[in-house]
Short mmCIF file of C-alpha atoms in Angstrom, two decimals:
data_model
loop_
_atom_site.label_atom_id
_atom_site.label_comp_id
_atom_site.label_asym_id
_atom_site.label_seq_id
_atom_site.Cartn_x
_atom_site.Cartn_y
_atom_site.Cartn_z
CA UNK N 219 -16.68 -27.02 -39.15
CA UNK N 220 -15.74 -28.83 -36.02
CA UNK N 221 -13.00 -26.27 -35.57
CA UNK N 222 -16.02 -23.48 -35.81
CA UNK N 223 -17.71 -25.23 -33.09
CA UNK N 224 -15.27 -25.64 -30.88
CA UNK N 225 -14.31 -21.87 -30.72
CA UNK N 226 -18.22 -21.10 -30.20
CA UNK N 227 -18.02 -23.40 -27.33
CA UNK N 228 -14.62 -21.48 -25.88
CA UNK N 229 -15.84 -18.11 -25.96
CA UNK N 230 -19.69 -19.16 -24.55
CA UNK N 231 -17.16 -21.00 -21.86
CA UNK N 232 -14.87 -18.08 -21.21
CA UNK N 233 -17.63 -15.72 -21.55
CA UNK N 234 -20.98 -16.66 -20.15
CA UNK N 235 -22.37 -13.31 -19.51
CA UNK N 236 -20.93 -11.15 -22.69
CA UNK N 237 -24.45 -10.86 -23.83
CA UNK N 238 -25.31 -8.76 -20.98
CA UNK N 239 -22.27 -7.13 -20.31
CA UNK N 240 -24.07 -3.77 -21.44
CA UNK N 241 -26.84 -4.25 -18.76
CA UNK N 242 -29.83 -2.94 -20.38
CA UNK N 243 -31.87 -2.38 -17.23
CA UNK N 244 -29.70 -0.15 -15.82
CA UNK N 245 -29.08 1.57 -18.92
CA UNK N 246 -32.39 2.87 -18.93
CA UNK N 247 -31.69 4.12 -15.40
CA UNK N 248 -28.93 6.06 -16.69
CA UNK N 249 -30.53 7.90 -19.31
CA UNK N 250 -33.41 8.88 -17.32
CA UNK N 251 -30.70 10.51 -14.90
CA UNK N 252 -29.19 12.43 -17.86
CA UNK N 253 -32.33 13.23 -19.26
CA UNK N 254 -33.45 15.00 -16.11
CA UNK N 255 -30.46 16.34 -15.50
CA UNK N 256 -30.59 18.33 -19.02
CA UNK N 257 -34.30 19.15 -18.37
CA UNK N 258 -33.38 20.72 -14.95
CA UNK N 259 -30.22 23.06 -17.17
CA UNK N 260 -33.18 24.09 -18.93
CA UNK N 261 -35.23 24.78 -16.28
CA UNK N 262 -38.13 22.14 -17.34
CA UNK N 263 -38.34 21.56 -13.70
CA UNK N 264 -41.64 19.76 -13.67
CA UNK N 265 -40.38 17.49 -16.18
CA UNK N 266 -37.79 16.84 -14.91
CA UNK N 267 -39.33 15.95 -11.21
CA UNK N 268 -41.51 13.31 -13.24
CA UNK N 269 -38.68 11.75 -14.49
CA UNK N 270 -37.29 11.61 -10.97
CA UNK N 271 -40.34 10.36 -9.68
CA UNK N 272 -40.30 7.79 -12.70
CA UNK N 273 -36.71 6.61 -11.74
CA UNK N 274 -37.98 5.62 -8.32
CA UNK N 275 -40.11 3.38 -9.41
CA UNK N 276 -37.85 2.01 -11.82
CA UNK N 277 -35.08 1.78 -9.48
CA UNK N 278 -37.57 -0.31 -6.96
CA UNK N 279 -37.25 -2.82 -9.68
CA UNK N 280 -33.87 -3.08 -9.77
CA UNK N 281 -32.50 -2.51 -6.29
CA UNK N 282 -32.76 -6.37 -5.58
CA UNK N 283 -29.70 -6.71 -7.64
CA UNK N 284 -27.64 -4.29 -5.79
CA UNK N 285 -25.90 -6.12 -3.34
CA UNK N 286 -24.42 -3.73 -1.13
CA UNK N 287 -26.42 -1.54 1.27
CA UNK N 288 -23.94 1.64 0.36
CA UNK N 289 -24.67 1.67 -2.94
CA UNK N 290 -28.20 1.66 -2.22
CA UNK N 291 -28.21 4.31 0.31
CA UNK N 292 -25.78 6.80 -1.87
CA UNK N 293 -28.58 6.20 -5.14
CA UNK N 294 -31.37 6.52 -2.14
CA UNK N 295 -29.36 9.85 -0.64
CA UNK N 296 -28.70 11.53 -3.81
CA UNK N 297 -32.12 10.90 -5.78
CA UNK N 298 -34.21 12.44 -2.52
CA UNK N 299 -31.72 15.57 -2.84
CA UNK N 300 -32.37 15.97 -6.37
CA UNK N 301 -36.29 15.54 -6.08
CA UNK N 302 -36.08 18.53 -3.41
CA UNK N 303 -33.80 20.11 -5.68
CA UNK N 304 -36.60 20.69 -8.07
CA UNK N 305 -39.57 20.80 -6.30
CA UNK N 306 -39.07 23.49 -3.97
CA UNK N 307 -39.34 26.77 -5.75
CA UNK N 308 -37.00 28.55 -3.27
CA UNK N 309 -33.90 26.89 -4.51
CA UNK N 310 -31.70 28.90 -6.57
CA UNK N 311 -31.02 27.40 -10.35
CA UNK N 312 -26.95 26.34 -9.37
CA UNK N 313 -27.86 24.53 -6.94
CA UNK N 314 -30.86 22.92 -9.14
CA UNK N 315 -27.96 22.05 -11.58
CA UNK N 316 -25.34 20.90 -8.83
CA UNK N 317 -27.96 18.32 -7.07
CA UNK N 318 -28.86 16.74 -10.26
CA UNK N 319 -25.03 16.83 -11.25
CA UNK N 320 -24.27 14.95 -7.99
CA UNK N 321 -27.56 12.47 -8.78
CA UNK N 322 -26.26 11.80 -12.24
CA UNK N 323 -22.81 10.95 -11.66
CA UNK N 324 -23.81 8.68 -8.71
CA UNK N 325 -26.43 6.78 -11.42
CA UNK N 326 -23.40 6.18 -14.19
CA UNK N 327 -20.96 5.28 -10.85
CA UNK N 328 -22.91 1.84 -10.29
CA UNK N 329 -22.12 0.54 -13.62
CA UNK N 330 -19.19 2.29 -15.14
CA UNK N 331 -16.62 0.67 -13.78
CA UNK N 332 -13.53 1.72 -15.68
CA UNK N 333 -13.96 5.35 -16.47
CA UNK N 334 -16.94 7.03 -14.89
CA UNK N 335 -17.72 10.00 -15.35
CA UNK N 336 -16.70 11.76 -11.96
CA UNK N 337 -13.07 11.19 -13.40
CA UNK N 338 -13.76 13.65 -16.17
CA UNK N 339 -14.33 16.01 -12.77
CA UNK N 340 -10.67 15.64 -12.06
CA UNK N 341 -9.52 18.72 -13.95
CA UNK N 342 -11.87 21.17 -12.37
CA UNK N 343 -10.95 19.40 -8.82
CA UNK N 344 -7.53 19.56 -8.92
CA UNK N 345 -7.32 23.37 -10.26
CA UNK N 346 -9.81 24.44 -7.09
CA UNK N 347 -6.64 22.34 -5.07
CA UNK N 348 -3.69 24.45 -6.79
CA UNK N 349 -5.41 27.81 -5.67
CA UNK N 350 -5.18 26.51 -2.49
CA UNK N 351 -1.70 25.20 -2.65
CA UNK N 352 -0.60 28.57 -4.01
CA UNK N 353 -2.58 30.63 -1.94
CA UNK N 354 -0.83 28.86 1.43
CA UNK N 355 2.50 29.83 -0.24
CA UNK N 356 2.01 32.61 -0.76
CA UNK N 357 0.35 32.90 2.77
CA UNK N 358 -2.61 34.64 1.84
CA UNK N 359 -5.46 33.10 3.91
CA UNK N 360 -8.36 34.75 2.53
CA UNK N 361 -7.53 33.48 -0.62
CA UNK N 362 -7.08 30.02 0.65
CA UNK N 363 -10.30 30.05 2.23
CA UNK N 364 -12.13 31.06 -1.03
CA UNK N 365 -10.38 28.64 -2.73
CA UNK N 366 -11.01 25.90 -0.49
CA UNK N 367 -14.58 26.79 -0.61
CA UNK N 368 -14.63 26.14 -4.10
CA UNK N 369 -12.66 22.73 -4.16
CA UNK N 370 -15.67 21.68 -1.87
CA UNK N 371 -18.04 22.71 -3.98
CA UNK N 372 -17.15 20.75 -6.81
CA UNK N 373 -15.55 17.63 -4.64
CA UNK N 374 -18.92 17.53 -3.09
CA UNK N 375 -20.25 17.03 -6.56
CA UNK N 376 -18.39 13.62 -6.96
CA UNK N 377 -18.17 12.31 -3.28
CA UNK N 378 -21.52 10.32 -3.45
CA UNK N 379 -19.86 8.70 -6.77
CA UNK N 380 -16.25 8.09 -5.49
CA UNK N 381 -18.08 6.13 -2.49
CA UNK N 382 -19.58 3.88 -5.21
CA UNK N 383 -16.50 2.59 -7.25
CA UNK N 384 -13.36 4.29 -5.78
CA UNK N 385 -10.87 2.71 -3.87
CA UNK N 386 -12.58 2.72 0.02
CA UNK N 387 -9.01 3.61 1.63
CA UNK N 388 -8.34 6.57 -0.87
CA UNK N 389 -12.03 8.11 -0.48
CA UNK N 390 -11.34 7.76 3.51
CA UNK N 391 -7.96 9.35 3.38
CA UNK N 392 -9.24 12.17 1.16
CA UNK N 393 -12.16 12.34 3.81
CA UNK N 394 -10.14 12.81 6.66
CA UNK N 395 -7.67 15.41 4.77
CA UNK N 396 -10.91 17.48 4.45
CA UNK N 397 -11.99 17.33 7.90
CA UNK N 398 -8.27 18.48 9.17
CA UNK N 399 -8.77 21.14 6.38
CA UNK N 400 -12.23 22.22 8.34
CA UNK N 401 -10.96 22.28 11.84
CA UNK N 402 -9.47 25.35 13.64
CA UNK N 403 -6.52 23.44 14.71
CA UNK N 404 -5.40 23.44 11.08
CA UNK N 405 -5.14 27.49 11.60
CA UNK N 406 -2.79 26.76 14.53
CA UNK N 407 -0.73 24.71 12.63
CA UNK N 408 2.78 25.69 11.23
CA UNK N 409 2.88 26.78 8.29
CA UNK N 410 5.48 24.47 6.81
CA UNK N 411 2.84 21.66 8.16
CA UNK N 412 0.20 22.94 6.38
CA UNK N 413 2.12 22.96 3.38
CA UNK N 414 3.00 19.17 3.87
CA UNK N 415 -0.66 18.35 4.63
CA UNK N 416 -1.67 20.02 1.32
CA UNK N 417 1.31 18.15 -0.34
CA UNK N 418 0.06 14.69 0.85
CA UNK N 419 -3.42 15.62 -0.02
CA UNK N 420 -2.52 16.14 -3.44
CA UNK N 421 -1.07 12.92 -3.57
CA UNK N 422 -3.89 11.19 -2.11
CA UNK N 423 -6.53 13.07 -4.53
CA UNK N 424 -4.31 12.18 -7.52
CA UNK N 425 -4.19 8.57 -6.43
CA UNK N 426 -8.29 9.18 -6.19
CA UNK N 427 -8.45 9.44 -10.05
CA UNK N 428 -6.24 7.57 -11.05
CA UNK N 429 -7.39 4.65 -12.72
CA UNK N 430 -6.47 1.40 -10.93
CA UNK N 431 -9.22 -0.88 -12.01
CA UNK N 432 -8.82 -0.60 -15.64
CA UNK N 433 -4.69 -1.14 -14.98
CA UNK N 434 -5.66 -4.00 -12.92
CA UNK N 435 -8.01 -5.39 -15.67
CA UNK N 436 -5.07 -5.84 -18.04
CA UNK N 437 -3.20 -9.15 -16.43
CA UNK N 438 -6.62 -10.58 -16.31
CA UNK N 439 -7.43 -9.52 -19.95
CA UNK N 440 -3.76 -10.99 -20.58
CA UNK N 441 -4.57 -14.52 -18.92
CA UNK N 442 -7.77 -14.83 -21.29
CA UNK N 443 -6.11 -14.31 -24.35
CA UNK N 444 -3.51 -16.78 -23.19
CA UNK N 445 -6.45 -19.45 -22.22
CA UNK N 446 -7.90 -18.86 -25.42
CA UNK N 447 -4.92 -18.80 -27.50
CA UNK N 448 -3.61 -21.81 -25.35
CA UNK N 449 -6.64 -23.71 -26.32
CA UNK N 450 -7.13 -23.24 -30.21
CA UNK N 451 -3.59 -24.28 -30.28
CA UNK N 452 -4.50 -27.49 -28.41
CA UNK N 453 -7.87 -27.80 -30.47
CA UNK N 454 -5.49 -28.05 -33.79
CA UNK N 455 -3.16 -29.73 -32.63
CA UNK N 456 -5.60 -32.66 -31.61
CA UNK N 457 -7.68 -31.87 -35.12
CA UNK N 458 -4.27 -32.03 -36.94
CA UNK N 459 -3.35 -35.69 -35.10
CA UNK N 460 -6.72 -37.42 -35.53
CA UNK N 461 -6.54 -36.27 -39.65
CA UNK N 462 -2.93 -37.78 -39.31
CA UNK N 463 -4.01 -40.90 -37.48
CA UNK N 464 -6.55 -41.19 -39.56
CA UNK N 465 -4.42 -41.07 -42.99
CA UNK N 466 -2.12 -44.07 -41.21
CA UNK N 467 -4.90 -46.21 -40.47
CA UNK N 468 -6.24 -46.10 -44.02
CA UNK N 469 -2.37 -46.60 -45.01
CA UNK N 470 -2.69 -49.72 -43.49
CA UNK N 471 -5.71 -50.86 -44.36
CA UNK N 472 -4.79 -50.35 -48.27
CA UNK N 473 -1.30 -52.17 -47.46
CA UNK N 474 -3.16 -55.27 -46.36
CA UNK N 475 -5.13 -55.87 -49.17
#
């Protein structure tokens, strides 16, 4: 029994805030993202700007516990594109779909920490980036341009998101290969320093994705199971002397008498 209690008492210590580790409030934020997200794919569009509408007020709630003003301007940024998105009747469907894409992802970006879900984008990224790769080797440059068109298109889908939770210096370095990509003095270039710019991109996008936080979770994990392990072998230990102590002094006692 004592034993019992003392490993309650370890994991309350070690984890204080497990109970709301799932963070309920913003859960509900999430879904109603989703939720209007799928309305707007099936072109419930007044729904779906309720829901929207809904989420602001919600999100009014909740915004005291957002402690950085970047956060709160990408979810401020993205939700006001999405509300347009649906309201005006002038906007074509993709589009529609693409604004609430970028709203959603930026929603799930505040809380997933580990794997959200603008990684699962990486695929459809990084094939838009290999047209363009073989497009410049092959030298074509109306083919690079269409292809480059359409790795903006879908990198413009995760941007707001990656400026949430991505490492700042790999967003900025990706943001700066872009605007080189843009500019007319990338036409000028060489064309074996076009290809190295590309090359370097690719690295820096790749590094983008890749999951750092969850690899830098695990020596952190590691130390907790050490703690804990560390300190049910020092709770037994101390159990297992006091009912050894214990035994002697009652020894003793019987010895005596």
């Amino acid at each position: 029994m004592r034993i019992r209690l003392v490993m309650m008492f370890i994991i309350i210590y070690l984890f204080p805030y497990a109970a709301y580790a799932t963070g309920h409030e913003w859960d509900k934020l999430d879904q109603i993202s989703d939720e209007a997200l799928q309305l707007t794919k099936n072109a419930r569009l007044q729904e779906a700007k309720q829901l929207l509408e809904y989420f602001e007020q919600q999100f009014t709630l909740f915004r005291e516990d957002i402690h950085s003003m970047d956060v709160i301007y990408v979810l401020t940024a993205t939700h006001e594109e999405a509300l347009k998105a649906v309201s005006a009747s002038s906007v074509p469907m993709e589009q529609r779909v693409n604004q609430l894409t970028q709203f959603r992802l930026a929603v799930d970006a505040v809380q997933a920490k580990h794997q959200p879900l603008w990684k699962e984008m990486k695929f459809a990224v990084m094939s838009a980036f290999e047209k363009m790769k073989q497009a410049m080797e092959q030298e074509d440059e109306q083919s690079f341009q269409q292809a480059f068109h359409q790795f903006l298109q879908r990198y413009q889908l995760i941007e707001p998101s990656v400026k949430i939770n991505a490492d700042r210096e790999h967003v900025q370095r990706v943001s700066a290969h872009i605007s080189l990509l843009e500019a007319p003095a990338f036409q000028q270039l060489h064309a074996t320093e076009r290809m190295k710019e590309l090359r370097q991109m690719e690295e820096d996008l790749q590094a983008l994705f890749a999951d750092e936080k969850k690899e830098a979770a695990l020596p952190s994990l590691w130390w907790v199971m050490t703690s804990i392990g560390g300190m049910i072998i020092m709770t037994l230990t101390y159990v297992g002397w006091r009912k050894y102590r214990g035994e002697k002094e009652r020894r003793m006692v019987r010895d005596k008498q």
